[in-house]
Short mmCIF file of C-alpha atoms in Angstrom, two decimals:
data_model
loop_
_atom_site.label_atom_id
_atom_site.label_comp_id
_atom_site.label_asym_id
_atom_site.label_seq_id
_atom_site.Cartn_x
_atom_site.Cartn_y
_atom_site.Cartn_z
CA GLU A 1093 95.20 90.50 103.78
CA ALA A 1094 97.01 88.09 105.40
CA ASP A 1095 95.29 87.09 109.48
CA ILE A 1096 98.25 84.98 110.28
CA TYR A 1097 101.95 85.96 110.47
CA GLN A 1098 105.17 83.70 109.50
CA THR A 1099 108.40 85.10 110.89
CA PRO A 1100 110.60 85.14 109.84
CA ARG A 1101 110.13 84.75 105.83
CA TYR A 1102 113.88 83.92 105.70
CA LEU A 1103 116.07 82.13 107.62
CA VAL A 1104 119.79 81.10 106.80
CA ILE A 1105 121.21 79.32 110.25
CA GLY A 1106 124.86 77.08 111.17
CA THR A 1107 124.14 73.57 111.55
CA GLY A 1108 123.20 72.58 115.56
CA LYS A 1109 121.95 76.03 116.14
CA LYS A 1110 118.44 75.67 118.42
CA ILE A 1111 115.49 78.05 116.14
CA THR A 1112 112.19 79.43 115.93
CA LEU A 1113 110.21 79.93 114.05
CA GLU A 1114 106.73 82.07 115.29
CA CYS A 1115 103.01 82.01 113.87
CA SER A 1116 100.37 84.11 114.86
CA GLN A 1117 96.75 84.55 113.48
CA THR A 1118 94.46 87.05 114.96
CA MET A 1119 91.20 85.55 113.60
CA GLY A 1120 90.59 83.27 117.47
CA HIS A 1121 90.95 80.50 115.50
CA ASP A 1122 91.13 77.26 118.14
CA LYS A 1123 92.67 74.40 114.93
CA MET A 1124 96.18 75.35 114.01
CA TYR A 1125 99.32 73.97 111.77
CA TRP A 1126 102.70 73.48 110.54
CA TYR A 1127 104.01 71.82 107.67
CA GLN A 1128 106.42 71.31 105.94
CA GLN A 1129 106.59 71.30 102.04
CA ASP A 1130 109.78 71.11 99.35
CA PRO A 1131 110.12 73.17 97.08
CA GLY A 1132 107.57 72.13 93.86
CA MET A 1133 106.64 70.06 95.89
CA GLU A 1134 103.93 68.87 98.02
CA LEU A 1135 103.19 69.45 101.30
CA HIS A 1136 102.92 67.05 104.41
CA LEU A 1137 101.53 68.56 108.10
CA ILE A 1138 104.65 67.80 110.01
CA HIS A 1139 102.30 68.86 113.59
CA TYR A 1140 98.56 70.25 114.47
CA SER A 1141 96.71 71.80 117.49
CA TYR A 1142 93.14 71.96 118.60
CA GLY A 1143 93.67 74.48 121.18
CA VAL A 1144 95.58 75.83 123.82
CA ASN A 1145 98.03 72.77 125.55
CA SER A 1146 97.03 70.65 122.78
CA THR A 1147 99.74 69.43 120.03
CA GLU A 1148 99.57 66.55 117.68
CA LYS A 1149 101.99 65.06 115.57
CA GLY A 1150 101.45 64.74 112.09
CA ASP A 1151 101.84 62.53 109.07
CA LEU A 1152 105.70 63.10 108.47
CA SER A 1153 108.02 62.22 111.68
CA SER A 1154 109.63 65.24 112.46
CA GLU A 1155 111.51 67.12 114.54
CA SER A 1156 110.85 69.67 115.52
CA THR A 1157 108.07 70.16 118.48
CA VAL A 1158 105.48 72.73 118.82
CA SER A 1159 103.79 74.32 121.83
CA ARG A 1160 100.31 76.66 122.13
CA ILE A 1161 100.49 78.26 125.19
CA ARG A 1162 98.36 81.15 124.25
CA THR A 1163 95.14 80.49 120.75
CA GLU A 1164 96.91 83.19 119.11
CA HIS A 1165 100.57 81.67 118.64
CA PHE A 1166 101.85 78.61 117.49
CA PRO A 1167 105.55 78.26 117.23
CA LEU A 1168 107.86 75.33 116.15
CA THR A 1169 111.48 74.55 117.17
CA LEU A 1170 114.41 72.97 115.81
CA GLU A 1171 116.80 72.06 119.06
CA SER A 1172 119.44 71.13 116.70
CA ALA A 1173 119.00 72.46 113.06
CA ARG A 1174 120.43 69.89 110.45
CA PRO A 1175 121.21 70.60 107.04
CA SER A 1176 118.02 68.30 106.19
CA HIS A 1177 115.89 70.08 108.09
CA THR A 1178 116.04 73.38 104.80
CA SER A 1179 113.00 73.00 103.70
CA GLN A 1180 109.81 76.26 103.14
CA TYR A 1181 107.85 75.99 106.58
CA LEU A 1182 103.84 77.00 106.66
CA CYS A 1183 102.35 77.19 108.91
CA ALA A 1184 97.80 77.59 108.96
CA SER A 1185 94.65 77.78 110.85
CA VAL A 1186 90.44 77.18 110.80
CA GLY A 1187 87.76 78.30 113.19
CA PRO A 1188 84.14 76.34 113.15
CA SER A 1189 83.02 79.66 110.72
CA SER A 1190 86.07 79.82 108.74
CA TYR A 1191 85.31 77.33 106.34
CA GLY A 1192 88.80 76.86 104.93
CA TYR A 1193 92.77 76.90 105.74
CA THR A 1194 94.10 80.28 105.54
CA PHE A 1195 97.91 80.66 105.46
CA GLY A 1196 100.50 81.95 106.18
CA SER A 1197 103.04 83.56 103.33
CA GLY A 1198 105.87 80.62 105.45
CA THR A 1199 109.28 80.90 106.37
CA ARG A 1200 111.76 79.46 104.60
CA LEU A 1201 114.81 77.77 106.07
CA THR A 1202 118.18 77.13 104.88
CA VAL A 1203 120.78 75.39 106.91
CA VAL A 1204 124.63 75.65 106.20
CA ALA B 1245 90.83 56.34 104.60
CA GLN B 1246 90.66 59.79 102.80
CA SER B 1247 93.17 60.28 99.25
CA VAL B 1248 93.20 62.65 97.00
CA THR B 1249 94.78 62.89 93.84
CA GLN B 1250 96.14 65.21 91.47
CA PRO B 1251 96.80 63.25 88.05
CA ASP B 1252 98.89 66.09 86.39
CA ILE B 1253 102.19 67.15 87.85
CA HIS B 1254 102.91 69.90 85.41
CA ILE B 1255 100.51 71.48 83.06
CA THR B 1256 101.93 74.08 80.26
CA VAL B 1257 99.29 75.71 78.00
CA SER B 1258 99.60 79.45 75.78
CA GLU B 1259 98.51 82.51 77.41
CA GLY B 1260 94.42 82.72 76.45
CA ALA B 1261 94.23 79.01 75.93
CA SER B 1262 91.04 77.70 78.44
CA LEU B 1263 92.38 75.35 81.46
CA GLU B 1264 91.32 72.41 83.57
CA LEU B 1265 92.88 70.88 86.45
CA ARG B 1266 92.13 67.40 87.12
CA CYS B 1267 90.93 66.90 91.61
CA ASN B 1268 89.91 63.14 92.17
CA TYR B 1269 88.99 61.88 95.96
CA SER B 1270 88.95 59.21 97.96
CA TYR B 1271 86.03 59.81 101.02
CA GLY B 1272 83.82 57.44 102.37
CA ALA B 1273 81.04 60.61 101.97
CA THR B 1274 80.58 63.83 100.14
CA PRO B 1275 83.17 65.69 101.96
CA TYR B 1276 84.25 69.60 101.93
CA LEU B 1277 86.20 70.54 98.38
CA PHE B 1278 88.51 73.17 97.57
CA TRP B 1279 91.13 74.38 95.61
CA TYR B 1280 94.33 76.41 96.89
CA VAL B 1281 96.58 78.15 94.63
CA GLN B 1282 100.53 78.70 95.45
CA SER B 1283 102.97 80.95 93.53
CA PRO B 1284 106.83 80.66 94.01
CA GLY B 1285 108.38 81.91 97.35
CA GLN B 1286 104.39 82.60 99.19
CA GLY B 1287 101.62 80.49 100.98
CA LEU B 1288 98.53 78.99 100.24
CA GLN B 1289 95.39 81.16 99.01
CA LEU B 1290 91.85 79.30 98.77
CA LEU B 1291 90.43 80.11 94.91
CA LEU B 1292 87.06 78.13 95.48
CA LYS B 1293 85.18 76.00 98.28
CA TYR B 1294 82.15 73.12 97.92
CA PHE B 1295 80.01 72.34 100.56
CA SER B 1296 76.74 71.92 98.86
CA GLY B 1297 73.99 72.71 96.67
CA ASP B 1298 75.03 74.57 93.20
CA THR B 1299 77.03 71.98 91.81
CA LEU B 1300 79.24 74.85 89.68
CA VAL B 1301 81.37 77.23 92.54
CA GLN B 1302 83.08 80.03 91.44
CA GLY B 1303 85.81 81.14 92.82
CA ILE B 1304 88.78 83.87 92.00
CA LYS B 1305 90.40 85.28 89.44
CA GLY B 1306 88.03 83.51 87.49
CA PHE B 1307 88.28 80.02 87.75
CA GLU B 1308 85.22 77.71 88.98
CA ALA B 1309 85.27 74.12 89.67
CA GLU B 1310 82.38 72.11 88.92
CA PHE B 1311 81.98 69.04 91.92
CA LYS B 1312 81.10 65.47 89.64
CA ARG B 1313 79.74 63.05 92.40
CA SER B 1314 79.22 60.05 89.96
CA GLN B 1315 83.29 60.68 89.19
CA SER B 1316 84.18 62.00 92.36
CA SER B 1317 85.78 64.98 91.08
CA PHE B 1318 86.32 68.34 91.82
CA ASN B 1319 88.38 70.06 88.57
CA LEU B 1320 89.17 73.17 87.92
CA ARG B 1321 88.68 75.59 84.96
CA LYS B 1322 89.40 78.47 83.39
CA PRO B 1323 88.32 79.52 80.25
CA SER B 1324 91.11 82.38 79.81
CA VAL B 1325 94.78 82.24 81.45
CA HIS B 1326 97.27 84.88 82.09
CA TRP B 1327 100.33 84.71 81.98
CA SER B 1328 100.17 85.61 86.20
CA ASP B 1329 97.93 82.21 86.70
CA ALA B 1330 101.53 80.23 86.44
CA ALA B 1331 101.90 78.72 89.93
CA GLU B 1332 101.16 75.42 91.59
CA TYR B 1333 98.08 74.48 92.22
CA PHE B 1334 96.62 72.25 95.44
CA CYS B 1335 93.02 70.18 95.65
CA ALA B 1336 92.30 69.45 98.94
CA VAL B 1337 89.37 67.52 101.28
CA VAL B 1338 88.07 67.91 104.17
CA GLY B 1339 85.06 65.73 105.79
CA ASN B 1340 82.06 67.89 107.17
CA ASN B 1341 83.35 67.54 110.52
CA TYR B 1342 84.91 69.46 111.97
CA GLY B 1343 87.28 67.36 113.90
CA GLN B 1344 89.20 66.66 110.68
CA ASN B 1345 92.37 67.63 108.96
CA PHE B 1346 92.43 68.25 105.97
CA VAL B 1347 94.30 66.39 103.00
CA PHE B 1348 96.03 67.82 100.25
CA GLY B 1349 96.84 66.51 96.68
CA PRO B 1350 100.14 66.60 95.41
CA GLY B 1351 100.07 69.77 93.61
CA THR B 1352 99.53 70.11 90.31
CA ARG B 1353 102.77 72.85 88.14
CA LEU B 1354 101.42 75.25 85.74
CA SER B 1355 103.25 77.51 83.62
CA VAL B 1356 101.95 79.86 81.71
CA LEU B 1357 103.78 80.40 77.05
CA PRO B 1358 104.02 84.39 75.60
#
């Protein structure tokens, strides 16, 4: 069963639109992550958070931003979507006693 | 810096055949080791993990992996592959310090022939 939820599952949006990808987890995990993954390709860490009001950029530069106002919620926002943002976005979390990331099902974003 | 390599980008096996997916890591100490599986269009699911102790670990779906410290390897195996095993497989490592982030390998795509 999934304890980390991502919405929407699929999104097709026009260039220039602002979008927010939602990620929520019910496990009380303090560490949360966003990865970007092109089809059949490796995972790239774009943002992470170690707790409320803590956010950091990952290894891959991204034009997206994140916030962490509540422990369970870690949304990702694109202020102005572009076709180059077309990708799958995966959210993950881990807690001190969970040993291993738990991943959401992902959001597949297409910008036209 | 930590790194994970998965030498095989794509592997094709026949259904019922045995499987071994390779994973090598570079790390200053013995890390925690993981294998994840990703079906097309889905998130990643944890197959198995190694922290310490017995170097042969069992996971879900009939998979197992063996940690070999001397070779810095953590290869994934399955004695008899099923068509439903076709997916992308990722090896990952993390230090045994909770403050560290995971490092993922580039993935190996497994295709299964009927």
